[in-house]
PDB file of C-alpha atoms in Angstrom:
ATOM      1  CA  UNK A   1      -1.313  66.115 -77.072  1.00 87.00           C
ATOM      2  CA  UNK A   2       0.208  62.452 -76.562  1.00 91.00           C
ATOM      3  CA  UNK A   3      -1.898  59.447 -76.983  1.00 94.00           C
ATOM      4  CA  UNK A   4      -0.873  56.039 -75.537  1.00 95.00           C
ATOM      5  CA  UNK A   5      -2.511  52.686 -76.633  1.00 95.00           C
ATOM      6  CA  UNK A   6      -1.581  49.595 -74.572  1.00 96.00           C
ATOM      7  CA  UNK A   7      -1.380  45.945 -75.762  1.00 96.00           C
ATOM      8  CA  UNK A   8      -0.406  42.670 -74.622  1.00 97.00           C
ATOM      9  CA  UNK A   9      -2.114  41.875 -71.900  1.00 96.00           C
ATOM     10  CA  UNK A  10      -4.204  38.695 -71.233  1.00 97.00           C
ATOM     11  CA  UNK A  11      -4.153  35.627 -68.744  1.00 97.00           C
ATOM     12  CA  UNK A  12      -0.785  33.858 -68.004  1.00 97.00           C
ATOM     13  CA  UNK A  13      -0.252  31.196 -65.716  1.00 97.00           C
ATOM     14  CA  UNK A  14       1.964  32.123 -62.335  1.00 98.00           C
ATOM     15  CA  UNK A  15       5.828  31.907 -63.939  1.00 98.00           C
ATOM     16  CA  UNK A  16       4.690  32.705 -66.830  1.00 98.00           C
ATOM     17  CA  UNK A  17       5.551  35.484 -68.979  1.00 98.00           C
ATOM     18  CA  UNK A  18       3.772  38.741 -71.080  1.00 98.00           C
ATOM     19  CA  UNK A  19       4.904  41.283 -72.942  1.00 98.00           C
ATOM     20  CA  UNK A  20       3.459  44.715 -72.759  1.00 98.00           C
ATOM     21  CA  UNK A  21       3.347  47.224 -75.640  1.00 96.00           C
ATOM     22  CA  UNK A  22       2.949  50.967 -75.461  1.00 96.00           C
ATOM     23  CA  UNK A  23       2.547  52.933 -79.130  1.00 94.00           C
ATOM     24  CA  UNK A  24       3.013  57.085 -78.529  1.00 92.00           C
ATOM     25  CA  UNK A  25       1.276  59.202 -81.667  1.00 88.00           C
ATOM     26  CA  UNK A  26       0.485  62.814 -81.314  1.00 86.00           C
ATOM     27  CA  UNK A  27       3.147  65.410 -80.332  1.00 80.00           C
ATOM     28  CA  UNK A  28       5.589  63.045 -78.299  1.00 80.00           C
ATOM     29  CA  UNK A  29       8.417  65.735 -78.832  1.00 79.00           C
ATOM     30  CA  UNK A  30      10.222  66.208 -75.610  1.00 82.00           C
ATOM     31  CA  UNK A  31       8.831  63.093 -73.755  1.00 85.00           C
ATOM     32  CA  UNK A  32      10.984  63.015 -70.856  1.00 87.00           C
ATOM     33  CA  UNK A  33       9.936  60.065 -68.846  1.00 93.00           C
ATOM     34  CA  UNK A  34       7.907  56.760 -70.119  1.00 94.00           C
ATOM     35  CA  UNK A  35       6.293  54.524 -67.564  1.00 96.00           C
ATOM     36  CA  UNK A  36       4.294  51.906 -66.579  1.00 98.00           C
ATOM     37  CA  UNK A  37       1.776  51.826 -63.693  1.00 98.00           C
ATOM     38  CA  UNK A  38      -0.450  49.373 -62.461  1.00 98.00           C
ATOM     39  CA  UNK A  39      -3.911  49.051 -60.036  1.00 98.00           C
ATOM     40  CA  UNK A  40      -5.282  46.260 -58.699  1.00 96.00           C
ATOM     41  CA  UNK A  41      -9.299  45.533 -57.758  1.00 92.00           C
ATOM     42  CA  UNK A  42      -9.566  47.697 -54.661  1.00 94.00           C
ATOM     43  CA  UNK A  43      -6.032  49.236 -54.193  1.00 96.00           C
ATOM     44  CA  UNK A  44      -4.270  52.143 -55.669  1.00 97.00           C
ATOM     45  CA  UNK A  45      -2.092  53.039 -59.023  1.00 97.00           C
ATOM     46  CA  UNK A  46       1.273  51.688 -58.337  1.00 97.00           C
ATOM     47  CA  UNK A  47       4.697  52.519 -59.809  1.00 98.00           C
ATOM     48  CA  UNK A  48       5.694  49.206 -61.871  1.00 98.00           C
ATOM     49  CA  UNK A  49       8.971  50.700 -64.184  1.00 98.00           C
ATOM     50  CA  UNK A  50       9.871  53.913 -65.546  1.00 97.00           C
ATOM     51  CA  UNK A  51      12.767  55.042 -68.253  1.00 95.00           C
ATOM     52  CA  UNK A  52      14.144  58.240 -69.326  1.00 92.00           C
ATOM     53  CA  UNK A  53      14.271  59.407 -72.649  1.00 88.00           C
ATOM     54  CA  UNK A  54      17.966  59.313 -71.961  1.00 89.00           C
ATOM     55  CA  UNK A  55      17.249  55.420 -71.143  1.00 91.00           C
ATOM     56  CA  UNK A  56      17.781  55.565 -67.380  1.00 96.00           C
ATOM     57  CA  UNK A  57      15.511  52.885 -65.428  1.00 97.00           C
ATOM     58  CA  UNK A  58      13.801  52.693 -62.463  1.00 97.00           C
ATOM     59  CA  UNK A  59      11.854  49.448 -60.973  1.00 98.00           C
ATOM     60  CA  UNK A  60       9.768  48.707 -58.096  1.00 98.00           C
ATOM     61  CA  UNK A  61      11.062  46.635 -55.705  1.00 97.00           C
ATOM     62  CA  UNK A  62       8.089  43.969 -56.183  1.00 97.00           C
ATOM     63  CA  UNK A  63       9.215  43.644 -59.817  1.00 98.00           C
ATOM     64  CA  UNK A  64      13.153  43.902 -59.573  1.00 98.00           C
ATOM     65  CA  UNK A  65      14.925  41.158 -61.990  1.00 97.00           C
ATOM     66  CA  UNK A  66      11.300  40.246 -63.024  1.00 98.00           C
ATOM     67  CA  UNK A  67      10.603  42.944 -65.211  1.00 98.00           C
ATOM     68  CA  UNK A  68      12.553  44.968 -67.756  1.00 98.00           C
ATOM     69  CA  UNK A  69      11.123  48.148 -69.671  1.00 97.00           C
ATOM     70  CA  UNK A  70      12.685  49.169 -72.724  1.00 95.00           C
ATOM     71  CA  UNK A  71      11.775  51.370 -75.346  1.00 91.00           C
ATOM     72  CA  UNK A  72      11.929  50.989 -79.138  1.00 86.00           C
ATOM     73  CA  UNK A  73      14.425  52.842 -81.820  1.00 76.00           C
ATOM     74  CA  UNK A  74      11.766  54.944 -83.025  1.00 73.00           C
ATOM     75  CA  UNK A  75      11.266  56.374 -79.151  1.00 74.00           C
ATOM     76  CA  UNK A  76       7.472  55.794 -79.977  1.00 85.00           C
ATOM     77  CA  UNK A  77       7.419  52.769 -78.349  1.00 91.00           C
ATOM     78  CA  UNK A  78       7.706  51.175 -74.889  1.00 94.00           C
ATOM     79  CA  UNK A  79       7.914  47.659 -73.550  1.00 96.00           C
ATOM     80  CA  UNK A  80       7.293  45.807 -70.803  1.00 98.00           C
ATOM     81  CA  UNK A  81       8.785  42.332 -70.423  1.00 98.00           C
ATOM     82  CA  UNK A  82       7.024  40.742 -67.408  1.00 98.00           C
ATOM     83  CA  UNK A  83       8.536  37.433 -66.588  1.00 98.00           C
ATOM     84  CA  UNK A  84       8.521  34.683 -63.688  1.00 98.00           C
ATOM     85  CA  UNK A  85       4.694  36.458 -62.830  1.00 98.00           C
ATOM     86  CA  UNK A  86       2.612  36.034 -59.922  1.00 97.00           C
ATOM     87  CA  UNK A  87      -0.980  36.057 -59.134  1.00 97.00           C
ATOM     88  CA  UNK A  88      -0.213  39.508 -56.969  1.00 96.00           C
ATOM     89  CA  UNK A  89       0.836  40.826 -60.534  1.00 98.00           C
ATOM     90  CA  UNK A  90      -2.769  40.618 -61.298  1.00 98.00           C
ATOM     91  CA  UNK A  91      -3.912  44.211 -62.590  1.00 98.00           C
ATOM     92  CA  UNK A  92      -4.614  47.180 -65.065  1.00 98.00           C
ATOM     93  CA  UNK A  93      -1.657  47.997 -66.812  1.00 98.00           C
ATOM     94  CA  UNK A  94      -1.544  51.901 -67.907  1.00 98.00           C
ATOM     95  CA  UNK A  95       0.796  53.295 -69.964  1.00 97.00           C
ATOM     96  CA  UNK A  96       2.248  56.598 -68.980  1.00 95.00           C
ATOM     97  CA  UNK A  97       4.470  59.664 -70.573  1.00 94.00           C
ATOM     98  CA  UNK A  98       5.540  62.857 -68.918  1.00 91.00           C
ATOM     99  CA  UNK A  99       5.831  65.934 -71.445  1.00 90.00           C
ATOM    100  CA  UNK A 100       7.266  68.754 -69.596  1.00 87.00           C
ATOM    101  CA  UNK A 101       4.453  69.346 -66.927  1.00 89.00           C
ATOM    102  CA  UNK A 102       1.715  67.550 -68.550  1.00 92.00           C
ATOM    103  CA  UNK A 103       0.964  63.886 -67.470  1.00 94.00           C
ATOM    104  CA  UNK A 104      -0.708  61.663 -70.165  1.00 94.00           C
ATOM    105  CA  UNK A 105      -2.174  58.159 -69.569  1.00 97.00           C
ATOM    106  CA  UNK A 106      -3.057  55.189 -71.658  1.00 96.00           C
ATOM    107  CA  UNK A 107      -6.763  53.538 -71.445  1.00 97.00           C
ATOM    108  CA  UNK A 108      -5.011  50.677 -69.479  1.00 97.00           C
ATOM    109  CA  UNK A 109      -4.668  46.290 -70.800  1.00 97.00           C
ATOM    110  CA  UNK A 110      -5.754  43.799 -67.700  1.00 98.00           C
ATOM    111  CA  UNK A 111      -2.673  41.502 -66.600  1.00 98.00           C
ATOM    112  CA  UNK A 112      -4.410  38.075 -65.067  1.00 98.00           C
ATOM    113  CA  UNK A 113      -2.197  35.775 -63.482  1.00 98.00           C
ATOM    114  CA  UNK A 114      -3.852  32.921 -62.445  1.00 96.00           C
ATOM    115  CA  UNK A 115      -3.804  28.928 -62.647  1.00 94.00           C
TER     116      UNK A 115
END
């Protein structure tokens, strides 16, 4: 079992910037992938940034040169750097970790970007 616990989020103002934080406890042995996702009010999870445990990167186009995930030395820890935000950025965050074939998912921080 993996557990993921999300932090950071909170209201920004549009060009503003957050910083997401994902802890990992529990077996996280042979995490392959780390992501995040994202839903807004009324439309599905979306693909926001995903890196390998071999620290390969891939962004959605709507965030490209915006955002930047990373993950920390311990490999226990992800990041999301959100920068020049909009108020179409608004959403749940989740936190998410592949192991093997088994999918795990944080409990999700709200992202409000708003004036």
């Amino acid at each position: 079992q993996v557990q993921l616990v999300e932090s950071g989020g909170g209201l920004v103002q549009p060009g503003g910037s957050l910083r997401l934080s994902c802890a990992a406890s529990g077996s996280i042995f042979s995490i392959n992938v780390m992501g995040w996702y994202r839903q807004a009010p009324g439309k599905q999870r979306e693909l926001v940034a995903t890196i390998t445990s071999g620290g390969s990167t891939n962004y959605a186009d709507s965030v490209k040169g915006r955002f930047f995930i990373s993950r920390g030395n311990a490999k226990n820890t992800m990041y999301l750097q959100m920068n020049s935000l909009k108020p179409e950025d608004t959403a749940v965050y989740f936190c998410n970790a592949v192991k093997r074939t088994t999918i795990y998912w944080g409990q999700g921080t709200q992202v409000t970007v708003s004036s």
